[in-house]
XYZ file of C-alpha atoms in Angstrom:
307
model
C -55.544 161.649 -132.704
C -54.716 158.067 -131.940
C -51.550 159.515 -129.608
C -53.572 162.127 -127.939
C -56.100 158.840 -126.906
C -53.341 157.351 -125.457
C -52.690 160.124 -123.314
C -56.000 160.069 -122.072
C -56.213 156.262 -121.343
C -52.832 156.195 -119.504
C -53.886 159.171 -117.262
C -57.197 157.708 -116.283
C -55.313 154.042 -115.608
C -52.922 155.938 -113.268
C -55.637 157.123 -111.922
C -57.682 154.325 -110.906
C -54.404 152.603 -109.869
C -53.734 155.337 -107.259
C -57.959 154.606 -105.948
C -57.060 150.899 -105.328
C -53.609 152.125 -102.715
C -53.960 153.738 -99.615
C -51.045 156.402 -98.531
C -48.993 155.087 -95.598
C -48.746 157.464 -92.710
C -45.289 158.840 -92.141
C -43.036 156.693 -90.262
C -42.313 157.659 -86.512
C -38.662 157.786 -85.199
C -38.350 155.900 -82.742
C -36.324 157.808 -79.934
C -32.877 157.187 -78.964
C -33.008 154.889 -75.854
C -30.266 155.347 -72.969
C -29.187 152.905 -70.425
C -27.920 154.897 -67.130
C -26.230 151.837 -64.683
C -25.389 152.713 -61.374
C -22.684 151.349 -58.952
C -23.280 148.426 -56.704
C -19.995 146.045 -56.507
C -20.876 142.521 -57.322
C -24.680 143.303 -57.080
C -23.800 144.816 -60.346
C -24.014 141.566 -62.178
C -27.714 142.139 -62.092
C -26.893 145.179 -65.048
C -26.405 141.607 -67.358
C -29.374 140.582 -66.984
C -31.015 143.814 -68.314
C -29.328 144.546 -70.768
C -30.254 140.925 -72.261
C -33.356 141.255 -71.829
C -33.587 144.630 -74.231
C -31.242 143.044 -76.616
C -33.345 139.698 -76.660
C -36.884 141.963 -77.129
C -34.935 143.733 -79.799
C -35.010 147.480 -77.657
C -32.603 149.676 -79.363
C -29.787 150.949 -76.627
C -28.053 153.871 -78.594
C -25.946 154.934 -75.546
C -25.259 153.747 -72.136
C -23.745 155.272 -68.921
C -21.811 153.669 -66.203
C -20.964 154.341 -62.501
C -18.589 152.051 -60.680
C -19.551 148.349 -61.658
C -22.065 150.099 -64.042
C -18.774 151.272 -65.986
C -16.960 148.057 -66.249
C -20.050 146.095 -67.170
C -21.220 149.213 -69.760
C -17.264 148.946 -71.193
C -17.769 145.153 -71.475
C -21.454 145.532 -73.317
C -19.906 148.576 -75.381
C -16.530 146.961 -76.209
C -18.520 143.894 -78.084
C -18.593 141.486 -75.661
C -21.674 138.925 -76.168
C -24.000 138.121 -73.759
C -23.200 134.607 -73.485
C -19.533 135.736 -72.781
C -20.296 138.489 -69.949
C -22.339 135.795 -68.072
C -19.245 132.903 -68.674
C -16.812 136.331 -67.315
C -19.576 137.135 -64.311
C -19.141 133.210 -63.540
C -15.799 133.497 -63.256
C -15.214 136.596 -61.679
C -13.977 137.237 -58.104
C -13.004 140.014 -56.076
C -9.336 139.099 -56.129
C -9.814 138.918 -60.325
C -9.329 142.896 -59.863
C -8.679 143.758 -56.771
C -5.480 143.065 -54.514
C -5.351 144.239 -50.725
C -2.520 146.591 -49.931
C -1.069 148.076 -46.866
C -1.381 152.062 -47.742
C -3.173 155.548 -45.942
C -5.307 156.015 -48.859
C -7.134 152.367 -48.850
C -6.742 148.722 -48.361
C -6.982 147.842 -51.484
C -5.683 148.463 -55.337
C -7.599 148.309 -58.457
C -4.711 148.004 -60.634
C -5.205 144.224 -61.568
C -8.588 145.492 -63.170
C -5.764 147.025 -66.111
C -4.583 143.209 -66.852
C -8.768 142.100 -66.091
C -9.308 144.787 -68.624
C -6.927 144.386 -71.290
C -7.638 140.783 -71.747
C -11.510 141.054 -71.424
C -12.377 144.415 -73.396
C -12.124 143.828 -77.569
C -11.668 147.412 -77.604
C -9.815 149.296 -75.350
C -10.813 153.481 -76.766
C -13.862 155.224 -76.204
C -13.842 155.825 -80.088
C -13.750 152.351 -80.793
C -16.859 151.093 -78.851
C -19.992 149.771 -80.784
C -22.426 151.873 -78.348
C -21.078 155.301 -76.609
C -20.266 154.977 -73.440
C -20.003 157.728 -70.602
C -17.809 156.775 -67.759
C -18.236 158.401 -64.461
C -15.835 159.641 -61.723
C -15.448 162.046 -59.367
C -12.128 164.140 -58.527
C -10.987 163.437 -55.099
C -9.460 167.163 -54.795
C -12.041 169.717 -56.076
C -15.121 167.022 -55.908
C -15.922 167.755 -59.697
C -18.137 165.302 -61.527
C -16.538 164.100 -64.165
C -17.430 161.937 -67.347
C -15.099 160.644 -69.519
C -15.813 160.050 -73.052
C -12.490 159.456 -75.287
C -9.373 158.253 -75.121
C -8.598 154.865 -73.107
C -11.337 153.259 -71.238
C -8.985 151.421 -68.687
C -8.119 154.110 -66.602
C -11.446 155.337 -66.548
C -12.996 152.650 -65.421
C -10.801 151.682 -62.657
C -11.309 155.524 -61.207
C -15.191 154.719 -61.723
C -14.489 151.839 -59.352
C -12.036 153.529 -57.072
C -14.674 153.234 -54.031
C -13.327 155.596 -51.266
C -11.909 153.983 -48.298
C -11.434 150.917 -49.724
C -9.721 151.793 -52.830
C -6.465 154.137 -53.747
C -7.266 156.592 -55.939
C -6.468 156.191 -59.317
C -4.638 158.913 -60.849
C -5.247 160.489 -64.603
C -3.301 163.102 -66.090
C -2.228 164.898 -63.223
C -5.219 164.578 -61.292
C -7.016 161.718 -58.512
C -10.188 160.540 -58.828
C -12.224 157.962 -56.699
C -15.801 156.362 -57.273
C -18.579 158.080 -59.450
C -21.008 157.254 -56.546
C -20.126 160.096 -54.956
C -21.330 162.549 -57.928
C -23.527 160.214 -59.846
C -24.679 157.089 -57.932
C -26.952 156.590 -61.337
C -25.888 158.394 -64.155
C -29.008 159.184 -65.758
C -28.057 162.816 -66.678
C -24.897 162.323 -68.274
C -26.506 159.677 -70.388
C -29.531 162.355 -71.402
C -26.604 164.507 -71.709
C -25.039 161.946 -74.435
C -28.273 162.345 -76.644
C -30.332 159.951 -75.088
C -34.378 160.944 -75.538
C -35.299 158.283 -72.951
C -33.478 157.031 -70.011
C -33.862 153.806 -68.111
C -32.056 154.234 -64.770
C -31.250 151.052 -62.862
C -30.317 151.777 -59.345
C -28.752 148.403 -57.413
C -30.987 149.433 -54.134
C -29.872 147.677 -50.859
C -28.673 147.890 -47.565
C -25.113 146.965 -46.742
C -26.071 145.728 -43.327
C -28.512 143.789 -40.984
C -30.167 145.438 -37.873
C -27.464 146.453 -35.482
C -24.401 147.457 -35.319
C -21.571 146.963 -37.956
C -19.129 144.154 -38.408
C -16.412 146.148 -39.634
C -15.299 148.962 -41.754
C -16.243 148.425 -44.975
C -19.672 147.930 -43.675
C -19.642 151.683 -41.805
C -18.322 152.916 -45.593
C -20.869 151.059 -48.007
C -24.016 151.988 -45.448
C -22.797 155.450 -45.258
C -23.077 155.389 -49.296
C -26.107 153.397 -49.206
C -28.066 156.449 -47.070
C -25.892 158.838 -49.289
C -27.494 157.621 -52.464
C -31.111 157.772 -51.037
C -30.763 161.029 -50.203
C -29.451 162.233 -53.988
C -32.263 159.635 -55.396
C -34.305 163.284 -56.598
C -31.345 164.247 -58.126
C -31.060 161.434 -60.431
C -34.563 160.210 -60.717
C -35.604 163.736 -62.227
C -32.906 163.038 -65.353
C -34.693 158.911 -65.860
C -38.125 157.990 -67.896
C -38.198 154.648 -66.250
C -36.427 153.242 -62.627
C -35.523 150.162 -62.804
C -34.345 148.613 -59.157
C -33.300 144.885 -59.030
C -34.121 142.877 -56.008
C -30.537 142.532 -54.510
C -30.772 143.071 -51.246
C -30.274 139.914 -49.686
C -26.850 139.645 -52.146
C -22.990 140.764 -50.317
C -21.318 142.959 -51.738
C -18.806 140.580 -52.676
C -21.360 137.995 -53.928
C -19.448 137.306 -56.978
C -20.524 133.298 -56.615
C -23.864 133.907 -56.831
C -23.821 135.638 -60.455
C -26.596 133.357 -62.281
C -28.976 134.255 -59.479
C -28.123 138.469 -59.611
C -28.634 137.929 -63.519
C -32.047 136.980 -62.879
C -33.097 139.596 -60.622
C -32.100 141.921 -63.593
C -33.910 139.841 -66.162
C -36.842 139.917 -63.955
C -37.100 143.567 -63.143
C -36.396 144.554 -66.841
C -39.223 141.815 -68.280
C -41.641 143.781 -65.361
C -40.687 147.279 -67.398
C -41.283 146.358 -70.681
C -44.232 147.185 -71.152
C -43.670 150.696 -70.491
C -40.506 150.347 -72.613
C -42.588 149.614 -75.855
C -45.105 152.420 -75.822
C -41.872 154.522 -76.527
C -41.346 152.658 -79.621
C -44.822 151.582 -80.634
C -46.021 153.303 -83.980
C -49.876 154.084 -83.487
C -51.937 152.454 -86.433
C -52.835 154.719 -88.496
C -56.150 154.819 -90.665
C -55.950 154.413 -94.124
C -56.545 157.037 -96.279
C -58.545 156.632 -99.689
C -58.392 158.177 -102.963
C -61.090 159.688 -104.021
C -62.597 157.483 -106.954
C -61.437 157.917 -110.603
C -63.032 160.171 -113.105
C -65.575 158.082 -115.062
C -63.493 157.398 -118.562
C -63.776 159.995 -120.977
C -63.862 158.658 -124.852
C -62.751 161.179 -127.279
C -64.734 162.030 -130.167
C -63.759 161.459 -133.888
C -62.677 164.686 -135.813
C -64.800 165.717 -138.145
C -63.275 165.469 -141.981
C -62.399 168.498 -143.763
């Protein structure tokens, strides 16, 4: 008898021990958050300053998407570069850093110093071997195909991301020419959602290229032309974001690259305006506790009678 008590008394202690805990709800996932950055030359600094702001609030980015200056600062992020060393490499960065002016049909300038800018800068140099999956954006110059590259070398990628028509030659992959991704994805906010991404924040590097009047010279007839290009895909784009994230940078140049603290605060300031937003997609609603019902009142076993 004196085992079957025992039985008893460890039963009802279990049970009173499950009375005194509540059950914890079950965790929510919290959803995979994209980053879709679109092109925007040396306004495109202002991409630092966002992405430090969701690293320093602890926001999860699980992928990220680039387009033009969007792709070489999303290779830089991806690649493993701190942010303390992408604002010392914004700093320092100048147009002639990747960019050489050339005498050709095609453009009047060459990207091809960004593969020595890029070689030295990136601490990874494949797709495969980035911390964070990156989409790269381009579009071919022949058939007008969107394209988004995902493996293999960044480099080339990223300079035919950058390849901005006009200005630019074409960079050539495999066989075939591309120029800028602005031309199929000024923001790439679908191939991002595309990557696995269940919420996109879009930044779009809004400004004009020009004052009131007429232009200076060519490159401003080319950038405006872009600038009312992009306005007029915004629908396209803004239907594959969750949040739109547009730094203040229209009084920057396009070739602003001196006045890189200043862009990284426009992004730090439009991203801290978002947050809030940004953590209801990550909060987990408190749930009530739920209560045991109370233990059976303890049962005391009665002798056996003797034979």
């Amino acid at each position: 008898m004196n085992g079957f008590g025992k039985i008893i008394r460890s039963v009802q202690a279990f049970g009173r021990e499950l009375s005194r805990k509540p059950v914890s709800p079950p965790a929510v996932p919290i959803p995979s958050i994209g980053v879709a950055l679109g092109g925007g030359f040396a306004r495109g600094i202002a991409h630092i300053g966002v992405l430090k702001v969701l690293e320093e609030e602890n926001i999860p980015v699980r992928v990220i998407a680039g387009t033009s200056v969007g792709a070489l600062i999303g290779a830089c992020y991806c690649s493993g570069l701190t942010l303390d060393e992408m604002h010392e490499l914004a700093h320092n960065t100048r147009f002639t850093s990747f960019a050489r002016w050339t005498l050709s049909r095609c453009g009047f300038a060459s990207n091809d110093r960004m593969i020595a800018f890029l070689t030295r800068t990136l601490k990874c140099k494949t797709f495969e071997e980035l911390r964070i999956p990156l989409g790269v954006t381009a579009t071919d110059f022949n058939s007008g195909e969107a394209v988004v590259f995902h493996s293999g070398s960044v480099i080339d990628p990223v300079r035919a991301s950058c390849a901005y028509p006009g200005m630019f030659l074409p960079v050539e992959i495999r066989g075939r020419y591309f120029v800028d991704g602005m031309l199929s994805h000024p923001v790439p906010s679908h191939p991002v959602r595309e990557m696995g991404a269940d919420r996109v924040i879009a930044v779009h590097l809004r400004g004009t290229w020009t004052q009131k009047g007429a232009p200076r010279h060519l490159l401003e007839v080319i950038g405006q032309s872009f600038a009312i290009a992009q306005d007029t895909m915004s629908s396209i784009w803004r239907s594959g974001a969750d949040l739109v994230i547009e730094p203040d940078v229209a009084g920057y140049a396009y070739d602003d690259f001196k006045r890189a603290d200043d862009l990284i605060r426009v992004g730090e300031a439009a991203m801290r305006a978002a947050l809030p937003e940004v953590r209801k997609w990550i909060q987990i609603a408190p749930q009530p506790e739920v209560e045991m019902p109370p233990a059976p009142p303890e049962v005391r076993s009665a002798p056996m009678p003797a034979d």
